CSV table of C-alpha atoms in Angstrom, one decimal:
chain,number,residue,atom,x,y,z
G,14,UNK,CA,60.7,75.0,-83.2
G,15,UNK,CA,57.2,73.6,-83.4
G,16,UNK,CA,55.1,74.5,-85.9
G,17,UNK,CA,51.6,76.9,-85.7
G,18,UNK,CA,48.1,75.2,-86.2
G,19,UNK,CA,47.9,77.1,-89.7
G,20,UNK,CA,51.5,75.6,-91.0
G,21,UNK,CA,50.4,72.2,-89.3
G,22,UNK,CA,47.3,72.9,-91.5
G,23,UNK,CA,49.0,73.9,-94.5
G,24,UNK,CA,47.7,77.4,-95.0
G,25,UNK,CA,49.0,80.0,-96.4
G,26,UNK,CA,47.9,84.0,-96.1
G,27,UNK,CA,47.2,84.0,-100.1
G,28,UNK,CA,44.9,80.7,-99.3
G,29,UNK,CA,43.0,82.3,-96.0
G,30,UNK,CA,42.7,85.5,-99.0
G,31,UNK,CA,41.0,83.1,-101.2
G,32,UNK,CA,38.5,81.3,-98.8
G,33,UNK,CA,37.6,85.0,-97.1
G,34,UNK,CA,37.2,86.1,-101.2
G,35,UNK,CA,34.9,83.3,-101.3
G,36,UNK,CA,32.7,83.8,-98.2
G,37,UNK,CA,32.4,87.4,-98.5
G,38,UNK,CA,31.2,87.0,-102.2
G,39,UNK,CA,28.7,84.6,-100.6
G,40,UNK,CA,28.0,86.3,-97.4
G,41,UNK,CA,28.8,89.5,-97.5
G,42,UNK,CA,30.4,91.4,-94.8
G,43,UNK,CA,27.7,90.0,-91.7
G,44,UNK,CA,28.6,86.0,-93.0
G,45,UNK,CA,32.6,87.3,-92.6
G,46,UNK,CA,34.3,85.4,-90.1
G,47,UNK,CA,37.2,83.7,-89.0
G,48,UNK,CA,35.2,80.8,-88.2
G,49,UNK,CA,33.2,80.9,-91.1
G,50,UNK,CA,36.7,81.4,-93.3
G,51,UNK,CA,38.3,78.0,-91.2
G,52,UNK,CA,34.9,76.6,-92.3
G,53,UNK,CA,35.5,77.6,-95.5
G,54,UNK,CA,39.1,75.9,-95.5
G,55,UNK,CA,38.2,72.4,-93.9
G,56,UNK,CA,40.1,73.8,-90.5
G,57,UNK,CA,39.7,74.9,-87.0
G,58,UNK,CA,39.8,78.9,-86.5
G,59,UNK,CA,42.5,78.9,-84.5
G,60,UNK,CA,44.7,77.7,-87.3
G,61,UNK,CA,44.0,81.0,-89.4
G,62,UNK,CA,45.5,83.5,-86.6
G,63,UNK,CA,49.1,82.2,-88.1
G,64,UNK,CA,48.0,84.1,-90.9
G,65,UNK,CA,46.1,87.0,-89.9
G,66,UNK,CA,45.4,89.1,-86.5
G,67,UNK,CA,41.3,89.2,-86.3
G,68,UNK,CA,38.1,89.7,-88.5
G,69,UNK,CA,39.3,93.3,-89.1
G,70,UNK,CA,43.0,92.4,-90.3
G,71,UNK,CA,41.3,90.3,-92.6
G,72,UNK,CA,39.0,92.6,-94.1
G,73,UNK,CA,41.8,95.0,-94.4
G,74,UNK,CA,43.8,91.9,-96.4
G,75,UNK,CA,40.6,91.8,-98.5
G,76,UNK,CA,40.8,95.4,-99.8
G,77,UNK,CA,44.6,96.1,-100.2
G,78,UNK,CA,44.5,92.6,-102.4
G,79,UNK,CA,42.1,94.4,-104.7
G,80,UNK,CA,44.3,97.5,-104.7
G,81,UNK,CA,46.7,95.0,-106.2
G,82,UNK,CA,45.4,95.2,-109.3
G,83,UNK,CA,46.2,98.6,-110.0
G,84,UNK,CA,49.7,99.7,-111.6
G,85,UNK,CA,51.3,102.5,-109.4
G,86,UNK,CA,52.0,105.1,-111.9
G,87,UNK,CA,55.9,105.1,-112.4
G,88,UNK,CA,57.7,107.6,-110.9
G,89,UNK,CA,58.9,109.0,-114.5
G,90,UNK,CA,55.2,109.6,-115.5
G,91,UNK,CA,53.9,113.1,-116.1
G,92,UNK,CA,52.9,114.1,-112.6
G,93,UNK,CA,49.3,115.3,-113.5
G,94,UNK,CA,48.6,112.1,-115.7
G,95,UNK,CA,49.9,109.9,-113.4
G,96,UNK,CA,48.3,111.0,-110.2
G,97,UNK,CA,45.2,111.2,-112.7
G,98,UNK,CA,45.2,107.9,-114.3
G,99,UNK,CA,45.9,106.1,-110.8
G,100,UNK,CA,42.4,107.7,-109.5
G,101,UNK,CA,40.2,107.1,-112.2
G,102,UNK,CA,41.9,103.5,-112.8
G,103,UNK,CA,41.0,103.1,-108.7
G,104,UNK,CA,37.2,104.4,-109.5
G,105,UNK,CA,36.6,102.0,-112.1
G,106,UNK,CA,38.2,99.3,-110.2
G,107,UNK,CA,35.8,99.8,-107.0
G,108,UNK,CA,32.9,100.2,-109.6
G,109,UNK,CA,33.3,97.0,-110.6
G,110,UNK,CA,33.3,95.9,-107.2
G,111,UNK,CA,30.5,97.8,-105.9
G,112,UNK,CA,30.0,95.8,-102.8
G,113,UNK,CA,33.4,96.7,-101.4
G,114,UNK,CA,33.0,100.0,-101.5
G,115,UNK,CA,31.1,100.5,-98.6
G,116,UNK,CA,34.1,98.7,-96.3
G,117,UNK,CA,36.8,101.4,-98.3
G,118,UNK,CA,34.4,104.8,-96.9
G,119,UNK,CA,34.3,102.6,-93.5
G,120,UNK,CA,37.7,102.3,-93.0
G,121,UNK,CA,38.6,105.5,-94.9
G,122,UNK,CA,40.7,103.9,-97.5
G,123,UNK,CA,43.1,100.3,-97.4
G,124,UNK,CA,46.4,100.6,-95.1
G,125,UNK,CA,48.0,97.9,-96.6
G,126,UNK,CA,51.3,97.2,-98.8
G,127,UNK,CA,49.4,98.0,-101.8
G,128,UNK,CA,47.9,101.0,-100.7
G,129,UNK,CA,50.6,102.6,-98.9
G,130,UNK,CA,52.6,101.7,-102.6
G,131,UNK,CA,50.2,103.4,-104.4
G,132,UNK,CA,50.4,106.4,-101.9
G,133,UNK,CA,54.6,106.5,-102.4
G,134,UNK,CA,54.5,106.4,-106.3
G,135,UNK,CA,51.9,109.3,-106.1
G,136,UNK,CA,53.8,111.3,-103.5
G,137,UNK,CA,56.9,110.6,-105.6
G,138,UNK,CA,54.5,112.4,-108.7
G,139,UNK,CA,53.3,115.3,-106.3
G,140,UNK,CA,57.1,116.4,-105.3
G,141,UNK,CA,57.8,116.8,-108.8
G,142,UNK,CA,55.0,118.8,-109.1
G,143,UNK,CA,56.8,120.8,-106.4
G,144,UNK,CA,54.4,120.1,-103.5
G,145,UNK,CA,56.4,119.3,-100.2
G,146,UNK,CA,56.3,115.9,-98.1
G,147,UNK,CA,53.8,117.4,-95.4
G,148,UNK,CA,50.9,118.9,-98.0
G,149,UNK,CA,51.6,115.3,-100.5
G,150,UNK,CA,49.8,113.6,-97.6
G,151,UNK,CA,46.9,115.8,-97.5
G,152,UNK,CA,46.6,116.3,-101.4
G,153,UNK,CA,47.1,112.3,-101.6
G,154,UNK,CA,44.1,112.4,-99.1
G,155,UNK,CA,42.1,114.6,-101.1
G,156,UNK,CA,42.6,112.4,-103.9
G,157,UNK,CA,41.2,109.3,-102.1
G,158,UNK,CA,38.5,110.7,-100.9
G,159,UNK,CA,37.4,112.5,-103.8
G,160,UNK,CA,37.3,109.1,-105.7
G,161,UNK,CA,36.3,106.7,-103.0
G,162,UNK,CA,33.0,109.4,-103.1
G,163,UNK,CA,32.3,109.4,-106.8
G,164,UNK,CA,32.7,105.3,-106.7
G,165,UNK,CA,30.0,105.4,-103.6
G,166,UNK,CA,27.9,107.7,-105.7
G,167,UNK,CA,28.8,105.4,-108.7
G,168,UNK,CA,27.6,101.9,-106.9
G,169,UNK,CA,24.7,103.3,-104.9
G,170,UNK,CA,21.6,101.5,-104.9
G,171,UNK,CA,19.9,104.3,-106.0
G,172,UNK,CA,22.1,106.6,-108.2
G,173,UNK,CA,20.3,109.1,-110.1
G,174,UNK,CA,23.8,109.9,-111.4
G,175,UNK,CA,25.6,107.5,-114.3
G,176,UNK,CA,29.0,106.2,-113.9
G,177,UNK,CA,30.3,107.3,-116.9
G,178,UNK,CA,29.1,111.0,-115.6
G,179,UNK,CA,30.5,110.5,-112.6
G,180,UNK,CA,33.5,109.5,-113.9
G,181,UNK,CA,34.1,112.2,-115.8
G,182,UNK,CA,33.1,114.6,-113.1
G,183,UNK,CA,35.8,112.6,-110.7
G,184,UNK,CA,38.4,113.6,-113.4
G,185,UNK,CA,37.6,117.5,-113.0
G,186,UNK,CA,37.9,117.1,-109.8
G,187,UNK,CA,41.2,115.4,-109.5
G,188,UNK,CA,42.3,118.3,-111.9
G,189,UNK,CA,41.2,120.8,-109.7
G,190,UNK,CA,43.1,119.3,-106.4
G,191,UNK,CA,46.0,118.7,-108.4
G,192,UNK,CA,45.9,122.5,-109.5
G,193,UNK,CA,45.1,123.9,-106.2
G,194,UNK,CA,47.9,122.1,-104.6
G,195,UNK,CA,50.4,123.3,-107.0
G,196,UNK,CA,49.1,126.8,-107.1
């Protein structure tokens, strides 16, 4: 069976990751490219479609591997804390990456293998809490885009707001979904 351009090149996903890492720290999200990315690696940009579909698979590869950082809370961890620490762990990971943040509200979350095992461990959490399969994805939702908010309001250029407030705030909040979904 002959071999693709990117195994005749030697690529890997994890090293097309790397290289788009790299240009996107550089570039940003306009200097994002698969040519710029086989530019990157010393190779021609067909040999990077062994690895990944288009410029939007990619950037979707780019945020779940940052979700990979996170620890899904175990399914034996007290619902509320779990489901809590997982969100405010998720906030202060996008506040450290601020420029990310902006691709997360675009593409309303990360649909990757890291982010749909982050949504699992917390539905897991949410049935113990006694919320059925069909409101989990809604309340798992709500979560998401309660934080992915306070980490836009947290990164903005021109927050009036403090992370550390906002923070805090996000953890009232996540209390309050958490509640009303149980309730």
């Amino acid at each position: 069976m002959p071999r693709t351009p990117g195994q005749r090149a030697g690529l890997s996903h994890e090293a097309v990751l790397t290289a788009a890492k790299r240009v996107f720290a550089e570039r940003g999200l306009p200097g994002l490219s698969m040519r710029s990315v086989a530019g990157e690696l010393g190779v021609a940009p067909n040999a990077l479609y062994s690895h990944v579909a288009d410029k939007d698979a990619l950037v979707d590869a780019l945020l779940d591997d940052l979700l990979g950082a996170l620890d899904p809370p175990p399914p034996d961890a007290e619902p509320v804390a779990g489901l809590r620490e997982v969100m405010l762990a998720t906030f202060d990971l996008l506040a450290r990456h601020a420029d990310l943040v902006p691709l997360y509200l675009a593409r309303q979350g990360a649909r990757g293998p890291q982010a749909r095992a982050l949504g699992a461990a917390m539905t897991v959490l949410l049935a113990r809490l006694g919320v059925d399969d069909a409101a989990a994805g809604r309340v798992v939702r709500a979560l998401i885009v309660s934080t992915l908010g306070y980490a836009a309001l947290a990164t903005a250029d021109d927050a009036n707001l403090n992370p550390p407030e906002l923070r805090a705030d996000l953890e009232v909040t996540l209390d309050w979904i958490v509640r009303g979904a149980t309730a």
